[in-house]
C-alpha positions as YAML, in Angstrom:
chain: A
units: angstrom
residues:
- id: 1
  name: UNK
  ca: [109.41, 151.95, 139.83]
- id: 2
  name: UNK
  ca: [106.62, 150.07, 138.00]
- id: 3
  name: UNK
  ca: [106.68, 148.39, 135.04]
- id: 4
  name: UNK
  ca: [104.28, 150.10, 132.57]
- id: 5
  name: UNK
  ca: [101.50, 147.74, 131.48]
- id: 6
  name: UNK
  ca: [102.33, 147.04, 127.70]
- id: 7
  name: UNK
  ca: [100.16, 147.80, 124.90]
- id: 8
  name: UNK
  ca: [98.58, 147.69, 121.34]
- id: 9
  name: UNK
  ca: [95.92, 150.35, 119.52]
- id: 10
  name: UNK
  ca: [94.93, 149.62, 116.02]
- id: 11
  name: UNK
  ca: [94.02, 152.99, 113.71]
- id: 12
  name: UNK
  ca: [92.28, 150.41, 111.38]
- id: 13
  name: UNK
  ca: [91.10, 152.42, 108.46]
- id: 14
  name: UNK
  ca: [88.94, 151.65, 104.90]
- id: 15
  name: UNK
  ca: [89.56, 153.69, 102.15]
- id: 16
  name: UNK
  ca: [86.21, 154.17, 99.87]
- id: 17
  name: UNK
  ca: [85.66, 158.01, 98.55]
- id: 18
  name: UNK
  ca: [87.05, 158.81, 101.44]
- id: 19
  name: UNK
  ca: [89.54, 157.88, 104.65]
- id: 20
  name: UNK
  ca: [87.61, 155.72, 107.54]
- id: 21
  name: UNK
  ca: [88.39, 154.82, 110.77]
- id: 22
  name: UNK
  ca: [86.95, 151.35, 112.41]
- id: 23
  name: UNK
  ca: [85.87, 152.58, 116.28]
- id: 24
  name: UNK
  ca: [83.36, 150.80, 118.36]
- id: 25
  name: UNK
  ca: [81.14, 151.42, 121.43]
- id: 26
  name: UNK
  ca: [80.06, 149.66, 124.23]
- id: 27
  name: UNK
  ca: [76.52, 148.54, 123.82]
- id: 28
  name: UNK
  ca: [75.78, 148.14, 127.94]
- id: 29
  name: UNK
  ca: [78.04, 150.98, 129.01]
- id: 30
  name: UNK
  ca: [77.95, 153.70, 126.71]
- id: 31
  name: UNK
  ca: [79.77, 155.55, 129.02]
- id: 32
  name: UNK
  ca: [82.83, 154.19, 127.94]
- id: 33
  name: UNK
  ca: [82.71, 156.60, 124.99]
- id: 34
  name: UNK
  ca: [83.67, 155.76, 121.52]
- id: 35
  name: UNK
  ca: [87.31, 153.60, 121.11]
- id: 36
  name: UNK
  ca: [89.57, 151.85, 119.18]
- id: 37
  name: UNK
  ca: [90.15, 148.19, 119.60]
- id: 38
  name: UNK
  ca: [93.51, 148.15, 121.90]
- id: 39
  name: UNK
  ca: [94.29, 145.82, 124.94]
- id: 40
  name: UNK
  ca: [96.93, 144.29, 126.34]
- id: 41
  name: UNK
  ca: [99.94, 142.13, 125.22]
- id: 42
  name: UNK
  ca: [100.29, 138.37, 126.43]
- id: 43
  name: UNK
  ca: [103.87, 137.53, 127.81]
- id: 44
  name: UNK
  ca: [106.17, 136.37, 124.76]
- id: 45
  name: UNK
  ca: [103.59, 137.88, 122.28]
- id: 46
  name: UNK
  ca: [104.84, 139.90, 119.21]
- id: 47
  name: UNK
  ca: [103.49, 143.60, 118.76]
- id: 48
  name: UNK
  ca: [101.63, 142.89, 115.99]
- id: 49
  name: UNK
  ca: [100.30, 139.56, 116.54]
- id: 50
  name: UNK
  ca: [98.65, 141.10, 119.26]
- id: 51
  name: UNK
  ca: [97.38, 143.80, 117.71]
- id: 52
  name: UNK
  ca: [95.38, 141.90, 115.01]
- id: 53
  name: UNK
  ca: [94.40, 139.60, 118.00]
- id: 54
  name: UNK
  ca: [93.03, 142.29, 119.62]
- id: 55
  name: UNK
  ca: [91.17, 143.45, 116.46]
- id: 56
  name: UNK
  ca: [89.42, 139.97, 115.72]
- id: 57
  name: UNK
  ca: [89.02, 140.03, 119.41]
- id: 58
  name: UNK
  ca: [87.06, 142.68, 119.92]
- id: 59
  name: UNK
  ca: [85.45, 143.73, 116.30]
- id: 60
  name: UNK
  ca: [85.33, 140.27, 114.88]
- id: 61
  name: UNK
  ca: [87.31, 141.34, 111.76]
- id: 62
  name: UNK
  ca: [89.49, 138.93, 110.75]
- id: 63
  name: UNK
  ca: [91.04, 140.68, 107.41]
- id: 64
  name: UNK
  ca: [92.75, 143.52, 108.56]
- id: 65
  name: UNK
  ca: [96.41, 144.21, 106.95]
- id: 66
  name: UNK
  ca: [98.96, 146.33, 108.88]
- id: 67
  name: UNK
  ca: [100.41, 149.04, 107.56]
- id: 68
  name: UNK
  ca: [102.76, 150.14, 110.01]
- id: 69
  name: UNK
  ca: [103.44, 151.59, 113.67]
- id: 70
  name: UNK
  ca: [102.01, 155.02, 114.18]
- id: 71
  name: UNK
  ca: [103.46, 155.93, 117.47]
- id: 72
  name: UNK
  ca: [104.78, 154.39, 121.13]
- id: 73
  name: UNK
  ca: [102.78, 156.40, 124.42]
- id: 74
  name: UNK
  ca: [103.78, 156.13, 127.84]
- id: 75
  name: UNK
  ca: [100.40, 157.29, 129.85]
- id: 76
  name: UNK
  ca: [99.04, 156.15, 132.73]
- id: 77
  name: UNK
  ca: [95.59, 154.33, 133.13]
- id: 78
  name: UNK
  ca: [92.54, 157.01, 132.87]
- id: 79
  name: UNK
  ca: [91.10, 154.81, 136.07]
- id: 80
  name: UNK
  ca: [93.62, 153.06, 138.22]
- id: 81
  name: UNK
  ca: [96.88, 155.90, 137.41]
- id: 82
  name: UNK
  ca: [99.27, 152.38, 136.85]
- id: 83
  name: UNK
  ca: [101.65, 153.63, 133.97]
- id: 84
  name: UNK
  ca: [100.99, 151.86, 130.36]
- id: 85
  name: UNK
  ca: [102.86, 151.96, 127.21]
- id: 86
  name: UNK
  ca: [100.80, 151.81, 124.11]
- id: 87
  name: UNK
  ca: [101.94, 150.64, 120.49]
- id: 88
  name: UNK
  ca: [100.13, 152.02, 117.89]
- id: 89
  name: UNK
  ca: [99.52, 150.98, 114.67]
- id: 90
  name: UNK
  ca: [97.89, 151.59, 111.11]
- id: 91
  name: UNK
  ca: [95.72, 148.43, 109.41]
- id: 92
  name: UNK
  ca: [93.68, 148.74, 106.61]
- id: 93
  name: UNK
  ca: [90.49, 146.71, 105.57]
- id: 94
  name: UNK
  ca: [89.27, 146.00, 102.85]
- id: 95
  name: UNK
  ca: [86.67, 148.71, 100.89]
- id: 96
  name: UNK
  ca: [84.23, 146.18, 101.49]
- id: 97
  name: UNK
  ca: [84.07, 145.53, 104.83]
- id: 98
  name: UNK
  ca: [80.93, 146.39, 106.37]
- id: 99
  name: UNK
  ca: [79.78, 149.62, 107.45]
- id: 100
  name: UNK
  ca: [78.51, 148.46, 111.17]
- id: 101
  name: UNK
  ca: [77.76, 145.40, 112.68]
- id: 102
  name: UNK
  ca: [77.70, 143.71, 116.50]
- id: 103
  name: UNK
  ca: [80.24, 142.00, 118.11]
- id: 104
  name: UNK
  ca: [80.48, 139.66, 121.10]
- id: 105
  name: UNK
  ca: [83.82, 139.37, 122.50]
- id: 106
  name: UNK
  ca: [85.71, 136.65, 122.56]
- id: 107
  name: UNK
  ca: [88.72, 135.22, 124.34]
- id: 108
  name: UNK
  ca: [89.65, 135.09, 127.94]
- id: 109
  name: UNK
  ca: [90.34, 138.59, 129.13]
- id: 110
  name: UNK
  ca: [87.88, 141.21, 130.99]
- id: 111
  name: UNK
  ca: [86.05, 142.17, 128.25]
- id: 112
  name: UNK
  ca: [84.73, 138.79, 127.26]
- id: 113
  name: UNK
  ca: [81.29, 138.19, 126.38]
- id: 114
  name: UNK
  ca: [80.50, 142.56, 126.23]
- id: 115
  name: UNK
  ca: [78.69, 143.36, 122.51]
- id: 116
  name: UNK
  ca: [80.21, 145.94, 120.76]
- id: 117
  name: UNK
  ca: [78.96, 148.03, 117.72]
- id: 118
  name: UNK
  ca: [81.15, 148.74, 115.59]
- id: 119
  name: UNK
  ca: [81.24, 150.85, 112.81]
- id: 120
  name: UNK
  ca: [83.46, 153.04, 109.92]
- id: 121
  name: UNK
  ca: [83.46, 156.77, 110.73]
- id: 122
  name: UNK
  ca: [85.05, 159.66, 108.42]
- id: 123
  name: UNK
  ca: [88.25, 161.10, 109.51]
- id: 124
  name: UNK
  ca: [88.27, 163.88, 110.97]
- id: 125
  name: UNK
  ca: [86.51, 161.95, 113.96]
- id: 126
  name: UNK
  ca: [82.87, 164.02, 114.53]
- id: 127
  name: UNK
  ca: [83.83, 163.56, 117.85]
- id: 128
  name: UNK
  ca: [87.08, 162.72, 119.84]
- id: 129
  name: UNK
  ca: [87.58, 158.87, 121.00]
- id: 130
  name: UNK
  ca: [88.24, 158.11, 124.76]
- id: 131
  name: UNK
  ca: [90.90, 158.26, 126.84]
- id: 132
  name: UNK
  ca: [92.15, 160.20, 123.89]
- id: 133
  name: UNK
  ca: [93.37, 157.68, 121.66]
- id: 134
  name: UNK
  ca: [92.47, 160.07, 118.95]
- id: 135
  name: UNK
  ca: [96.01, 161.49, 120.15]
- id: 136
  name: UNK
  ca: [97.89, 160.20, 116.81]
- id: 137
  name: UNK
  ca: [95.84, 160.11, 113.92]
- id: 138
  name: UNK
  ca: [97.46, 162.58, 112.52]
- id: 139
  name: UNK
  ca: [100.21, 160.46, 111.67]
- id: 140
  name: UNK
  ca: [97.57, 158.67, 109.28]
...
């Protein structure tokens, strides 16, 4: 049997007048649909180290606070069927944080040098998030 690929998801939300949720899209492939920053976890690498690496990563927010772990999902890979096991958790910025901005990512992994717009959207989500990682925000 395969080892699942393991996993972070960050539910990274602002609280103003009402709940927020941090989501981004892909700028050149728009196709992707609207996500969550989540990726992969180096070997050795804590669960939430990664997480917040993955945040800064991919968003370029740095101040992020977790909260605590939402939920664990064993799915496989929307594209490639290879199983995965997802961590996620709940972070919260600060009220201040913008409302959008662009981000080039950084680090070494595939999605290095994409832009990403990022932005705060209300909860409940105007529309769902792909490869349904919408699945647990009830747990907010």
């Amino acid at each position: 049997m395969t080892r699942p690929r393991i996993r972070v998801a960050a539910y990274v939300v602002r609280r103003r007048d009402i709940t927020e949720l941090l989501v981004f899209d892909h700028v050149d492939a728009p196709e992707a649909g609207t996500q969550i920053p989540a990726g992969g976890v180096r070997p050795g690498e804590d669960l939430e180290h990664a997480v917040l690496r993955e945040i800064a990563e991919e968003t370029g927010l740095a101040t992020a606070v977790p909260v605590r772990q939402i939920a664990v999902e064993d799915s496989p890979h929307p594209g490639t069927g290879q199983p995965r096991r997802t961590t996620f958790f709940l972070l919260r910025a600060p009220a201040d944080t913008l409302d959008a901005w662009s981000h080039r990512v950084r680090g070494d992994d595939e999605d290095a040098g994409l832009v990403f717009a990022c932005r705060f959207v209300p909860i409940p989500l105007p529309q769902p998030l792909a490869d349904g990682q919408d699945a647990w925000l009830d747990r907010l």
